[in-house]
Amino acid sequence: GLITSRDLLRIMAASIKDGKSAEEILNQSVIQQMTPINQVIYGRPDETIGMCRAIMAKLGIKCLPILVDGRVEGIITARDMSEFYYDPKDLGGKKNYLTDVSERVGLSENTSMAEPPIFVRQHLASKHDPLFINVGTAA
């Protein structure tokens, strides 16, 4: 069978709602909660990345085990899909965090999420000319 992180979160939420203790939740048998092997959606090694991506998107699944002769030989995840085409050196590390993410961290306490902070508005205004649309009026 198969059990995913999403399954575990669902199990924990339902168990807490039912008033189970942490010990009761953690001592549940996996076999009671897992997706039976005959219901697991899987991919084959000869299928394309595009086919696997389509299966995952259409079914709303984040992990697709790849089976060969009934054995799991690999797994494709949503993260694999999101990182496709990126060079590994561009994906992570302190340098990339400092150049790509650090300016997005730490908004002031009085920042409203309803509208972007001033520095974001200024950045957007400097990059693009405003877009005006004439919708007209109906008489």
Short mmCIF file of N, CA and C in Angstrom, two decimals:
data_model
loop_
_atom_site.label_atom_id
_atom_site.label_comp_id
_atom_site.label_asym_id
_atom_site.label_seq_id
_atom_site.Cartn_x
_atom_site.Cartn_y
_atom_site.Cartn_z
N GLY A 1 0.82 -1.19 0.00
CA GLY A 1 0.00 0.00 0.00
C GLY A 1 0.86 1.25 0.00
N LEU A 2 0.22 2.38 0.11
CA LEU A 2 0.90 3.66 0.08
C LEU A 2 0.27 4.60 1.08
N ILE A 3 1.09 5.33 1.80
CA ILE A 3 0.61 6.38 2.69
C ILE A 3 1.47 7.61 2.44
N THR A 4 0.84 8.76 2.31
CA THR A 4 1.55 10.00 1.98
C THR A 4 1.48 10.98 3.14
N SER A 5 2.22 12.05 3.04
CA SER A 5 2.17 13.09 4.07
C SER A 5 0.78 13.70 4.14
N ARG A 6 0.12 13.80 2.99
CA ARG A 6 -1.25 14.32 2.97
C ARG A 6 -2.19 13.38 3.74
N ASP A 7 -2.01 12.06 3.55
CA ASP A 7 -2.79 11.08 4.31
C ASP A 7 -2.56 11.26 5.80
N LEU A 8 -1.30 11.41 6.19
CA LEU A 8 -0.98 11.56 7.61
C LEU A 8 -1.64 12.80 8.21
N LEU A 9 -1.63 13.90 7.48
CA LEU A 9 -2.28 15.12 7.98
C LEU A 9 -3.79 14.92 8.11
N ARG A 10 -4.39 14.25 7.12
CA ARG A 10 -5.83 13.96 7.17
C ARG A 10 -6.16 13.08 8.36
N ILE A 11 -5.36 12.05 8.58
CA ILE A 11 -5.56 11.12 9.70
C ILE A 11 -5.46 11.87 11.03
N MET A 12 -4.43 12.71 11.15
CA MET A 12 -4.23 13.46 12.40
C MET A 12 -5.39 14.41 12.65
N ALA A 13 -5.83 15.13 11.62
CA ALA A 13 -6.93 16.07 11.79
C ALA A 13 -8.21 15.36 12.20
N ALA A 14 -8.53 14.25 11.53
CA ALA A 14 -9.74 13.50 11.86
C ALA A 14 -9.66 12.92 13.27
N SER A 15 -8.49 12.43 13.64
CA SER A 15 -8.32 11.83 14.96
C SER A 15 -8.44 12.87 16.07
N ILE A 16 -7.88 14.05 15.84
CA ILE A 16 -7.98 15.13 16.83
C ILE A 16 -9.44 15.55 16.97
N LYS A 17 -10.12 15.65 15.84
CA LYS A 17 -11.54 16.01 15.85
C LYS A 17 -12.37 14.98 16.62
N ASP A 18 -11.97 13.70 16.53
CA ASP A 18 -12.66 12.63 17.24
C ASP A 18 -12.26 12.55 18.71
N GLY A 19 -11.34 13.41 19.14
CA GLY A 19 -10.95 13.46 20.54
C GLY A 19 -9.89 12.46 20.95
N LYS A 20 -9.18 11.89 19.99
CA LYS A 20 -8.13 10.92 20.32
C LYS A 20 -6.91 11.64 20.87
N SER A 21 -6.19 10.97 21.75
CA SER A 21 -4.97 11.53 22.32
C SER A 21 -3.83 11.39 21.30
N ALA A 22 -2.74 12.13 21.56
CA ALA A 22 -1.57 12.05 20.68
C ALA A 22 -1.04 10.62 20.64
N GLU A 23 -1.05 9.95 21.77
CA GLU A 23 -0.56 8.57 21.83
C GLU A 23 -1.43 7.64 20.99
N GLU A 24 -2.74 7.81 21.07
CA GLU A 24 -3.65 6.99 20.27
C GLU A 24 -3.44 7.23 18.77
N ILE A 25 -3.24 8.48 18.42
CA ILE A 25 -3.03 8.81 17.01
C ILE A 25 -1.74 8.18 16.50
N LEU A 26 -0.66 8.33 17.25
CA LEU A 26 0.64 7.82 16.81
C LEU A 26 0.74 6.30 16.84
N ASN A 27 -0.11 5.64 17.60
CA ASN A 27 -0.09 4.19 17.69
C ASN A 27 -1.04 3.49 16.72
N GLN A 28 -1.71 4.27 15.85
CA GLN A 28 -2.58 3.65 14.85
C GLN A 28 -1.73 2.85 13.86
N SER A 29 -2.27 1.74 13.42
CA SER A 29 -1.58 0.91 12.44
C SER A 29 -1.67 1.55 11.06
N VAL A 30 -0.58 1.51 10.33
CA VAL A 30 -0.53 2.08 8.99
C VAL A 30 -1.50 1.34 8.06
N ILE A 31 -1.61 0.03 8.24
CA ILE A 31 -2.46 -0.77 7.35
C ILE A 31 -3.91 -0.31 7.38
N GLN A 32 -4.34 0.30 8.49
CA GLN A 32 -5.72 0.79 8.58
C GLN A 32 -5.93 2.05 7.75
N GLN A 33 -4.86 2.76 7.45
CA GLN A 33 -4.98 4.08 6.83
C GLN A 33 -4.42 4.16 5.41
N MET A 34 -3.59 3.22 5.03
CA MET A 34 -2.92 3.32 3.73
C MET A 34 -3.88 3.06 2.57
N THR A 35 -3.49 3.58 1.42
CA THR A 35 -4.21 3.28 0.19
C THR A 35 -3.78 1.88 -0.23
N PRO A 36 -4.73 0.96 -0.42
CA PRO A 36 -4.35 -0.40 -0.82
C PRO A 36 -3.62 -0.39 -2.16
N ILE A 37 -2.70 -1.33 -2.34
CA ILE A 37 -1.87 -1.37 -3.53
C ILE A 37 -2.69 -1.45 -4.81
N ASN A 38 -3.86 -2.08 -4.74
CA ASN A 38 -4.67 -2.22 -5.96
C ASN A 38 -5.40 -0.92 -6.31
N GLN A 39 -5.29 0.12 -5.46
CA GLN A 39 -5.89 1.41 -5.75
C GLN A 39 -4.86 2.52 -5.97
N VAL A 40 -3.59 2.18 -5.87
CA VAL A 40 -2.52 3.18 -6.02
C VAL A 40 -2.37 3.54 -7.50
N ILE A 41 -2.37 4.83 -7.79
CA ILE A 41 -2.11 5.33 -9.14
C ILE A 41 -0.60 5.33 -9.33
N TYR A 42 -0.12 4.82 -10.44
CA TYR A 42 1.33 4.72 -10.64
C TYR A 42 1.69 5.06 -12.08
N GLY A 43 2.97 5.27 -12.29
CA GLY A 43 3.50 5.50 -13.61
C GLY A 43 4.44 4.36 -13.99
N ARG A 44 4.80 4.33 -15.26
CA ARG A 44 5.72 3.31 -15.78
C ARG A 44 6.99 4.02 -16.25
N PRO A 45 8.11 3.35 -16.19
CA PRO A 45 9.37 4.00 -16.58
C PRO A 45 9.43 4.46 -18.02
N ASP A 46 8.63 3.86 -18.91
CA ASP A 46 8.68 4.25 -20.32
C ASP A 46 7.76 5.42 -20.64
N GLU A 47 7.01 5.92 -19.64
CA GLU A 47 6.14 7.07 -19.88
C GLU A 47 6.95 8.37 -19.81
N THR A 48 6.44 9.38 -20.47
CA THR A 48 7.17 10.65 -20.51
C THR A 48 6.89 11.47 -19.24
N ILE A 49 7.74 12.43 -19.00
CA ILE A 49 7.54 13.36 -17.90
C ILE A 49 6.21 14.09 -18.09
N GLY A 50 5.90 14.45 -19.33
CA GLY A 50 4.64 15.14 -19.62
C GLY A 50 3.43 14.28 -19.26
N MET A 51 3.49 13.00 -19.53
CA MET A 51 2.39 12.10 -19.19
C MET A 51 2.24 12.00 -17.67
N CYS A 52 3.35 11.85 -16.97
CA CYS A 52 3.30 11.77 -15.50
C CYS A 52 2.76 13.06 -14.91
N ARG A 53 3.19 14.18 -15.47
CA ARG A 53 2.70 15.49 -15.00
C ARG A 53 1.20 15.61 -15.22
N ALA A 54 0.72 15.16 -16.37
CA ALA A 54 -0.71 15.23 -16.67
C ALA A 54 -1.51 14.36 -15.71
N ILE A 55 -1.02 13.16 -15.44
CA ILE A 55 -1.70 12.27 -14.49
C ILE A 55 -1.79 12.94 -13.13
N MET A 56 -0.68 13.48 -12.67
CA MET A 56 -0.64 14.11 -11.35
C MET A 56 -1.58 15.32 -11.28
N ALA A 57 -1.57 16.14 -12.33
CA ALA A 57 -2.41 17.34 -12.34
C ALA A 57 -3.89 16.98 -12.39
N LYS A 58 -4.25 16.05 -13.25
CA LYS A 58 -5.66 15.69 -13.41
C LYS A 58 -6.23 15.02 -12.17
N LEU A 59 -5.40 14.26 -11.47
CA LEU A 59 -5.89 13.53 -10.30
C LEU A 59 -5.59 14.26 -8.99
N GLY A 60 -4.85 15.36 -9.06
CA GLY A 60 -4.54 16.13 -7.85
C GLY A 60 -3.64 15.39 -6.89
N ILE A 61 -2.70 14.62 -7.42
CA ILE A 61 -1.78 13.89 -6.56
C ILE A 61 -0.41 14.53 -6.63
N LYS A 62 0.34 14.42 -5.54
CA LYS A 62 1.65 15.07 -5.48
C LYS A 62 2.81 14.09 -5.61
N CYS A 63 2.51 12.81 -5.53
CA CYS A 63 3.53 11.77 -5.65
C CYS A 63 3.04 10.70 -6.59
N LEU A 64 3.89 10.28 -7.50
CA LEU A 64 3.54 9.23 -8.45
C LEU A 64 4.63 8.17 -8.41
N PRO A 65 4.33 7.02 -7.76
CA PRO A 65 5.34 5.95 -7.75
C PRO A 65 5.50 5.38 -9.16
N ILE A 66 6.72 4.99 -9.48
CA ILE A 66 7.02 4.37 -10.77
C ILE A 66 7.26 2.89 -10.50
N LEU A 67 6.42 2.05 -11.12
CA LEU A 67 6.48 0.61 -10.86
C LEU A 67 7.07 -0.14 -12.04
N VAL A 68 7.87 -1.16 -11.72
CA VAL A 68 8.41 -2.09 -12.70
C VAL A 68 8.15 -3.49 -12.14
N ASP A 69 7.38 -4.28 -12.84
CA ASP A 69 7.05 -5.64 -12.41
C ASP A 69 6.49 -5.66 -10.98
N GLY A 70 5.64 -4.69 -10.68
CA GLY A 70 4.98 -4.66 -9.37
C GLY A 70 5.84 -4.13 -8.24
N ARG A 71 7.03 -3.67 -8.53
CA ARG A 71 7.92 -3.11 -7.49
C ARG A 71 8.12 -1.62 -7.73
N VAL A 72 8.17 -0.87 -6.65
CA VAL A 72 8.45 0.56 -6.76
C VAL A 72 9.94 0.72 -7.07
N GLU A 73 10.21 1.34 -8.21
CA GLU A 73 11.58 1.58 -8.65
C GLU A 73 11.97 3.04 -8.51
N GLY A 74 10.98 3.91 -8.29
CA GLY A 74 11.25 5.33 -8.14
C GLY A 74 9.96 6.06 -7.82
N ILE A 75 10.08 7.35 -7.67
CA ILE A 75 8.90 8.17 -7.38
C ILE A 75 9.12 9.55 -8.00
N ILE A 76 8.09 10.08 -8.60
CA ILE A 76 8.13 11.44 -9.14
C ILE A 76 7.24 12.28 -8.24
N THR A 77 7.73 13.42 -7.81
CA THR A 77 6.97 14.28 -6.91
C THR A 77 6.66 15.62 -7.56
N ALA A 78 5.75 16.35 -6.93
CA ALA A 78 5.42 17.70 -7.40
C ALA A 78 6.67 18.58 -7.38
N ARG A 79 7.53 18.37 -6.41
CA ARG A 79 8.78 19.15 -6.35
C ARG A 79 9.66 18.84 -7.55
N ASP A 80 9.73 17.57 -7.94
CA ASP A 80 10.49 17.22 -9.14
C ASP A 80 9.98 18.01 -10.34
N MET A 81 8.66 18.10 -10.45
CA MET A 81 8.06 18.82 -11.57
C MET A 81 8.37 20.31 -11.51
N SER A 82 8.32 20.88 -10.31
CA SER A 82 8.56 22.32 -10.19
C SER A 82 10.02 22.67 -10.44
N GLU A 83 10.91 21.72 -10.22
CA GLU A 83 12.34 21.97 -10.41
C GLU A 83 12.84 21.56 -11.80
N PHE A 84 11.95 21.02 -12.61
CA PHE A 84 12.32 20.57 -13.95
C PHE A 84 12.89 21.74 -14.75
N TYR A 85 13.92 21.54 -15.49
CA TYR A 85 14.65 22.50 -16.32
C TYR A 85 15.65 23.37 -15.54
N TYR A 86 15.61 23.35 -14.22
CA TYR A 86 16.56 24.16 -13.45
C TYR A 86 17.86 23.41 -13.26
N ASP A 87 18.94 24.14 -13.34
CA ASP A 87 20.24 23.59 -13.03
C ASP A 87 20.32 23.47 -11.50
N PRO A 88 20.87 22.37 -10.97
CA PRO A 88 20.92 22.21 -9.52
C PRO A 88 21.56 23.38 -8.78
N LYS A 89 22.54 24.05 -9.39
CA LYS A 89 23.19 25.17 -8.70
C LYS A 89 22.24 26.37 -8.58
N ASP A 90 21.19 26.42 -9.42
CA ASP A 90 20.24 27.53 -9.34
C ASP A 90 19.11 27.28 -8.34
N LEU A 91 19.02 26.07 -7.83
CA LEU A 91 17.88 25.71 -6.98
C LEU A 91 18.04 26.10 -5.52
N GLY A 92 19.23 26.12 -5.02
CA GLY A 92 19.32 26.36 -3.58
C GLY A 92 20.66 26.89 -3.17
N GLY A 93 20.84 26.84 -1.88
CA GLY A 93 22.08 27.31 -1.31
C GLY A 93 21.96 28.72 -0.79
N LYS A 94 22.89 29.08 0.04
CA LYS A 94 22.89 30.38 0.70
C LYS A 94 22.97 31.53 -0.30
N LYS A 95 23.80 31.38 -1.32
CA LYS A 95 23.95 32.45 -2.31
C LYS A 95 22.62 32.76 -2.99
N ASN A 96 21.91 31.73 -3.41
CA ASN A 96 20.63 31.96 -4.07
C ASN A 96 19.60 32.51 -3.11
N TYR A 97 19.64 32.07 -1.86
CA TYR A 97 18.72 32.63 -0.87
C TYR A 97 18.97 34.13 -0.74
N LEU A 98 20.22 34.51 -0.64
CA LEU A 98 20.55 35.92 -0.45
C LEU A 98 20.16 36.77 -1.66
N THR A 99 20.31 36.21 -2.86
CA THR A 99 20.00 37.01 -4.05
C THR A 99 18.53 36.96 -4.45
N ASP A 100 17.86 35.83 -4.19
CA ASP A 100 16.50 35.65 -4.69
C ASP A 100 15.41 35.83 -3.64
N VAL A 101 15.69 35.49 -2.40
CA VAL A 101 14.63 35.42 -1.40
C VAL A 101 14.76 36.47 -0.31
N SER A 102 15.97 36.80 0.09
CA SER A 102 16.14 37.62 1.29
C SER A 102 15.42 38.97 1.22
N GLU A 103 15.29 39.56 0.04
CA GLU A 103 14.59 40.84 -0.04
C GLU A 103 13.09 40.68 0.16
N ARG A 104 12.59 39.46 0.13
CA ARG A 104 11.16 39.20 0.30
C ARG A 104 10.81 38.84 1.74
N VAL A 105 11.77 38.84 2.62
CA VAL A 105 11.54 38.43 4.00
C VAL A 105 11.54 39.65 4.91
N GLY A 106 10.65 39.67 5.88
CA GLY A 106 10.70 40.68 6.93
C GLY A 106 9.96 41.96 6.64
N LEU A 107 8.66 41.90 6.36
CA LEU A 107 7.87 43.11 6.18
C LEU A 107 7.61 43.75 7.53
N SER A 108 7.39 45.04 7.55
CA SER A 108 7.15 45.73 8.82
C SER A 108 5.80 45.31 9.39
N GLU A 109 5.61 45.55 10.70
CA GLU A 109 4.39 45.13 11.39
C GLU A 109 3.14 45.80 10.84
N ASN A 110 3.25 47.01 10.33
CA ASN A 110 2.07 47.71 9.85
C ASN A 110 1.83 47.54 8.35
N THR A 111 2.42 46.49 7.78
CA THR A 111 2.20 46.20 6.37
C THR A 111 0.83 45.58 6.18
N SER A 112 0.09 46.11 5.24
CA SER A 112 -1.22 45.56 4.93
C SER A 112 -1.07 44.56 3.80
N MET A 113 -1.70 43.41 3.94
CA MET A 113 -1.63 42.42 2.88
C MET A 113 -2.62 42.75 1.77
N ALA A 114 -3.45 43.76 1.99
CA ALA A 114 -4.42 44.14 0.98
C ALA A 114 -3.75 44.83 -0.20
N GLU A 115 -2.68 45.53 0.04
CA GLU A 115 -1.96 46.19 -1.04
C GLU A 115 -0.47 45.99 -0.83
N PRO A 116 0.29 45.98 -1.89
CA PRO A 116 1.72 45.74 -1.74
C PRO A 116 2.41 46.86 -0.96
N PRO A 117 3.49 46.53 -0.27
CA PRO A 117 4.26 47.56 0.44
C PRO A 117 4.81 48.60 -0.54
N ILE A 118 5.17 49.74 -0.03
CA ILE A 118 5.64 50.86 -0.85
C ILE A 118 6.81 50.45 -1.74
N PHE A 119 7.79 49.73 -1.19
CA PHE A 119 8.95 49.38 -2.00
C PHE A 119 8.56 48.48 -3.17
N VAL A 120 7.54 47.62 -3.00
CA VAL A 120 7.08 46.77 -4.09
C VAL A 120 6.36 47.62 -5.14
N ARG A 121 5.52 48.56 -4.70
CA ARG A 121 4.83 49.44 -5.65
C ARG A 121 5.83 50.26 -6.44
N GLN A 122 6.87 50.79 -5.76
CA GLN A 122 7.88 51.57 -6.45
C GLN A 122 8.64 50.71 -7.46
N HIS A 123 8.95 49.49 -7.06
CA HIS A 123 9.67 48.57 -7.95
C HIS A 123 8.82 48.25 -9.18
N LEU A 124 7.56 47.96 -8.96
CA LEU A 124 6.66 47.65 -10.08
C LEU A 124 6.47 48.86 -10.99
N ALA A 125 6.34 50.04 -10.39
CA ALA A 125 6.14 51.26 -11.18
C ALA A 125 7.37 51.57 -12.03
N SER A 126 8.56 51.29 -11.50
CA SER A 126 9.76 51.60 -12.26
C SER A 126 9.98 50.61 -13.41
N LYS A 127 9.43 49.43 -13.32
CA LYS A 127 9.64 48.40 -14.33
C LYS A 127 8.64 48.46 -15.48
N HIS A 128 7.42 48.94 -15.21
CA HIS A 128 6.38 48.86 -16.22
C HIS A 128 5.63 50.19 -16.34
N ASP A 129 5.25 50.49 -17.55
CA ASP A 129 4.37 51.63 -17.74
C ASP A 129 2.96 51.22 -17.29
N PRO A 130 2.19 52.13 -16.73
CA PRO A 130 0.86 51.77 -16.32
C PRO A 130 0.00 51.34 -17.51
N LEU A 131 -0.93 50.45 -17.25
CA LEU A 131 -1.81 49.93 -18.28
C LEU A 131 -3.15 50.62 -18.12
N PHE A 132 -3.64 51.24 -19.19
CA PHE A 132 -4.94 51.89 -19.15
C PHE A 132 -5.87 51.18 -20.10
N ILE A 133 -7.06 50.91 -19.64
CA ILE A 133 -8.05 50.24 -20.47
C ILE A 133 -9.29 51.12 -20.53
N ASN A 134 -9.77 51.37 -21.73
CA ASN A 134 -11.01 52.13 -21.89
C ASN A 134 -12.12 51.11 -22.07
N VAL A 135 -12.97 51.01 -21.04
CA VAL A 135 -14.04 50.03 -21.09
C VAL A 135 -15.27 50.62 -21.74
N GLY A 136 -15.42 51.92 -21.72
CA GLY A 136 -16.60 52.57 -22.30
C GLY A 136 -17.79 52.46 -21.36
N THR A 137 -18.86 53.05 -21.78
CA THR A 137 -20.09 52.99 -20.97
C THR A 137 -21.26 52.62 -21.86
N ALA A 138 -22.24 52.01 -21.27
CA ALA A 138 -23.44 51.65 -22.03
C ALA A 138 -24.52 52.66 -21.74
N ALA A 139 -25.24 53.08 -22.76
CA ALA A 139 -26.29 54.08 -22.57
C ALA A 139 -27.63 53.41 -22.38
#
